[in-house]
CSV table of C-alpha atoms in Angstrom, one decimal:
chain,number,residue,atom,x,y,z
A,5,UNK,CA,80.4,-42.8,80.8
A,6,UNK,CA,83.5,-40.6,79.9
A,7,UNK,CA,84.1,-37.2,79.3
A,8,UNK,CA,83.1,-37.4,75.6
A,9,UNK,CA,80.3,-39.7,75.5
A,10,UNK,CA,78.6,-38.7,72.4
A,11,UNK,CA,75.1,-40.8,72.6
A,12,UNK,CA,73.4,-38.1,69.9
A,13,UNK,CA,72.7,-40.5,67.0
A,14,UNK,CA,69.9,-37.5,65.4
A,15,UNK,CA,72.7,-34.8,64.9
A,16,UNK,CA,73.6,-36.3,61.8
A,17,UNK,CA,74.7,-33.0,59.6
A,18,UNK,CA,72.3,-32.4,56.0
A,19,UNK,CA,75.4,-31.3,54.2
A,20,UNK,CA,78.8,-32.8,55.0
A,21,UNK,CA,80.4,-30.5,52.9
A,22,UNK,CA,79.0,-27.5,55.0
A,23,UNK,CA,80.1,-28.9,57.9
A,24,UNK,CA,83.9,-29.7,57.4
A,25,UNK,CA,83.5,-25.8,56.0
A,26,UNK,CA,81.7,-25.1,60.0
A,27,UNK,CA,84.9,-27.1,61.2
A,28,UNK,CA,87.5,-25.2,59.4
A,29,UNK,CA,86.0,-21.8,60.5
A,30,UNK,CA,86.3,-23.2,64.2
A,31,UNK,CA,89.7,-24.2,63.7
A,32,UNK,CA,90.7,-20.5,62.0
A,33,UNK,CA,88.9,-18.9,64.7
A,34,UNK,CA,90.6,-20.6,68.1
A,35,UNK,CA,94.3,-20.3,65.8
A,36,UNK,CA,93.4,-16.2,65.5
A,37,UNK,CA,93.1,-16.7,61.5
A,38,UNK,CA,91.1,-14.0,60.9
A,39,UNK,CA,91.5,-14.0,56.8
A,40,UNK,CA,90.5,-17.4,56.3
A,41,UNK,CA,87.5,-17.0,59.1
A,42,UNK,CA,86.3,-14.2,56.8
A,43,UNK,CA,86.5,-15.6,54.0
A,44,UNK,CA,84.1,-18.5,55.0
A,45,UNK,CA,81.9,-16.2,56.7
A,46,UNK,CA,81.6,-14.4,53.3
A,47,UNK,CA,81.1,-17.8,51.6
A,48,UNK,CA,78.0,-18.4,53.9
A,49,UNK,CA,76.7,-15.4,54.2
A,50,UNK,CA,76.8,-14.8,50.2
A,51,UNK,CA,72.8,-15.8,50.0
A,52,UNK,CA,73.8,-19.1,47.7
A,53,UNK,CA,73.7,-20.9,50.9
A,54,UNK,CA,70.3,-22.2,52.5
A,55,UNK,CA,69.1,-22.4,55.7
A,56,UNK,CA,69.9,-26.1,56.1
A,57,UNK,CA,73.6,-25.8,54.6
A,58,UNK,CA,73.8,-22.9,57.4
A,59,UNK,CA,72.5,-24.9,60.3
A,60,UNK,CA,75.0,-27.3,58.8
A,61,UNK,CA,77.7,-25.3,59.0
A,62,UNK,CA,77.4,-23.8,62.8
A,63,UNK,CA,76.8,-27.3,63.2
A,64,UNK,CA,80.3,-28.3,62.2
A,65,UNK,CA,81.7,-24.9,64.1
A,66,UNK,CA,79.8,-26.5,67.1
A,67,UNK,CA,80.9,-29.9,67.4
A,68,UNK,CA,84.8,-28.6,66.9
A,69,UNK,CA,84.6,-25.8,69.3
A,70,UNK,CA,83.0,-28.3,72.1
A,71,UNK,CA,86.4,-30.2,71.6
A,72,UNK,CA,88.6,-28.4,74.7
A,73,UNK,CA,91.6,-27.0,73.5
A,74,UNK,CA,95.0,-28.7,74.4
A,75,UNK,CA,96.8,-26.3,76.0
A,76,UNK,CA,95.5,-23.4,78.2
A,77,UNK,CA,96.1,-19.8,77.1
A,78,UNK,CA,97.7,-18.9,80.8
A,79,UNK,CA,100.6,-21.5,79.9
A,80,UNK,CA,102.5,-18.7,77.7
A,81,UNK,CA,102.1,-16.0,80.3
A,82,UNK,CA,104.6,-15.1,82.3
């Protein structure tokens, strides 16, 4: 067993496209890019979008933000 044992075989995403969008807004987010975060907020939040694109999406934003980050935040304090 190791730290990212990943034994879900179900969570298959309904829309990869959605989700590499959920993955990008995870990325903007823990880098402080708040333009590009709105922006796909906007895109998914425009009503185009159905419930299984969106559950697609914070699916994506999920599975990145579950990834630790590499470096703490306390490193660059002084």
């Amino acid at each position: 067993m190791g730290l990212f044992n990943r034994k879900n075989t179900d969570s298959t995403p309904a829309d990869p496209a959605m989700t590499e969008k959920g993955r990008e807004y995870a990325i903007a987010k823990r880098h402080g890019d708040r333009k590009t975060a709105n922006r796909l907020i906007r895109e998914i939040g425009d009503g185009s979008s159905t419930s299984q694109e969106r559950a697609a999406f914070w699916q994506g934003a999920d599975s990145y933000d579950n990834i630790p980050p590499a470096y703490s935040k306390r490193r660059n304090r002084r």
